[in-house]
Amino acid sequence: MNIAEELLNGNRFALSKAITAIENEHENATEIMKTLYPHTGHAYVLGVTGPPGAGKSTLTDKLAKEYRQRGKTVGIIAIDPSSPFSGGAILGDRIRMNSLTLDEGVFIRSMGTRGSLGGLSHKTADAVKAMDAFGVDVIFVETVGVGQSEVDIVKAADTTMVVLIPGMGDDIQAIKAGILEIGDIFTINKADHDGADKLMTELNMMLDLDGVMKDWRPPILKAVANQNQGITEIVDTFKKHHDYIEGNGQLTVRRTERTKNEMLDLLDGRIGSYIRRRIVENGKLDEYVEAIKARKTDPYSVVGEVMESMLK
Ligand SMILES: Nc1nc2c(ncn2[C@@H]2O[C@H](COP(=O)(O)OP(=O)(O)O)[C@@H](O)[C@H]2O)c(=O)[nH]1
Ligand SMILES: [Mg+2]
């Protein structure tokens, strides 16, 4: 049996190997995904994002336990772009989530970025599919929400929770730009610290301004993750959002959009690397660059020529 078949038979080690193949862009990865694909589409994917240290991993750990109590199996994919080496934060996450690692109904995986964020969103999406095919009911994707790449990663989620903490001061202004649009649910964690109510007021104002035209006004919840406070409310709110987007057809729209984008990205990548390989192999690239440098031609004309000759 190959890795994909073993995974489908419920072999945890095979799931682990499949995700490693995805992460390393191993040559088997595409074949694995082809075999797994028909078995995907059943898991519900939850994105958890927010600044470093907000308590995302602690929350995820507690939320996972709550789902286990409700009879669901759970997958967790933790991504930390701020730590290019597979040490620090990722090890921290493992330890923090240690209490879960003995539970057969939970599968935890950290994915390093190895210094580059490029390709991480599709790798994350494929890792989600691998867990989905394995039969996990709920999948968490934890990512540090700072830039566009993290926003792309979160697009793999059906429902996204943004985690904020009191005392961020003006930071909220900086954070607000990208993060306000992606949050279906906001959680103010570390509500045991001063300033939770102030942040709640600020956030409410921003969401009211932002949400005039929207029919789902993102709820703002409070939590103290390390004391297990606010956890059941978050799970209930996830359920509410799930029911809401399932009921009005948005879930189908989101997933259709995702499939479309995934296919186009895959196509872009393949065509791009094919053309790259061709013009590098035949030595044309250097020729073109020299001609462009000498102003005998320009990049726009060259791209047109290359496209034309390839498509013949
Ligand atoms: N005081 C307080 N500390 C918390 C709370 N939630 C998490 N922490 C602590 O905050 C630190 C960072 O948490 P972590 O889950 O690693 O944050 P992440 O970087 O967002 O994943 C850890 O030391 C946690 O124990 C909370 O609600 N209140
Ligand atoms: Mg974390």
XYZ file of C-alpha atoms and ligand atoms in Angstrom, residues 51-58 93 96 142 189-193 223-226, ligand 1:
48
model
C -0.589 38.795 16.683
C 2.182 36.665 18.188
C 1.659 35.893 21.867
C -2.080 36.598 21.772
C -2.770 33.094 23.028
C -3.801 31.472 19.748
C -2.133 28.144 20.554
C -3.480 28.128 24.095
C 3.380 25.078 20.447
C 1.667 23.919 25.004
C -3.312 28.681 13.389
C -8.120 36.902 24.850
C -6.252 37.678 28.070
C -9.396 39.339 29.337
C -7.797 38.963 32.785
C -5.543 41.866 31.781
C -11.688 34.710 26.827
C -8.997 33.802 29.301
C -7.571 30.848 27.463
C -5.143 29.604 30.083
N -2.748 36.083 31.329
C -3.074 35.314 30.310
N -2.097 34.651 29.642
C -2.464 33.872 28.606
C -3.804 33.733 28.191
N -3.849 32.912 27.120
C -2.584 32.551 26.872
N -1.728 33.123 27.764
C -0.265 32.998 27.800
O 0.266 33.805 26.749
C 1.468 33.231 26.249
C 1.391 33.095 24.728
O 0.397 32.135 24.395
P 0.395 31.339 23.013
O -0.798 30.475 23.036
O 1.705 30.699 22.737
O 0.214 32.543 21.975
P 0.272 32.507 20.358
O 1.616 33.031 19.958
O -0.800 33.451 19.944
O 0.031 31.110 19.918
C 1.629 31.902 26.948
O 2.551 32.080 27.999
C 0.245 31.612 27.503
O 0.263 30.821 28.666
C -4.810 34.452 28.918
O -6.006 34.421 28.609
N -4.384 35.229 29.957
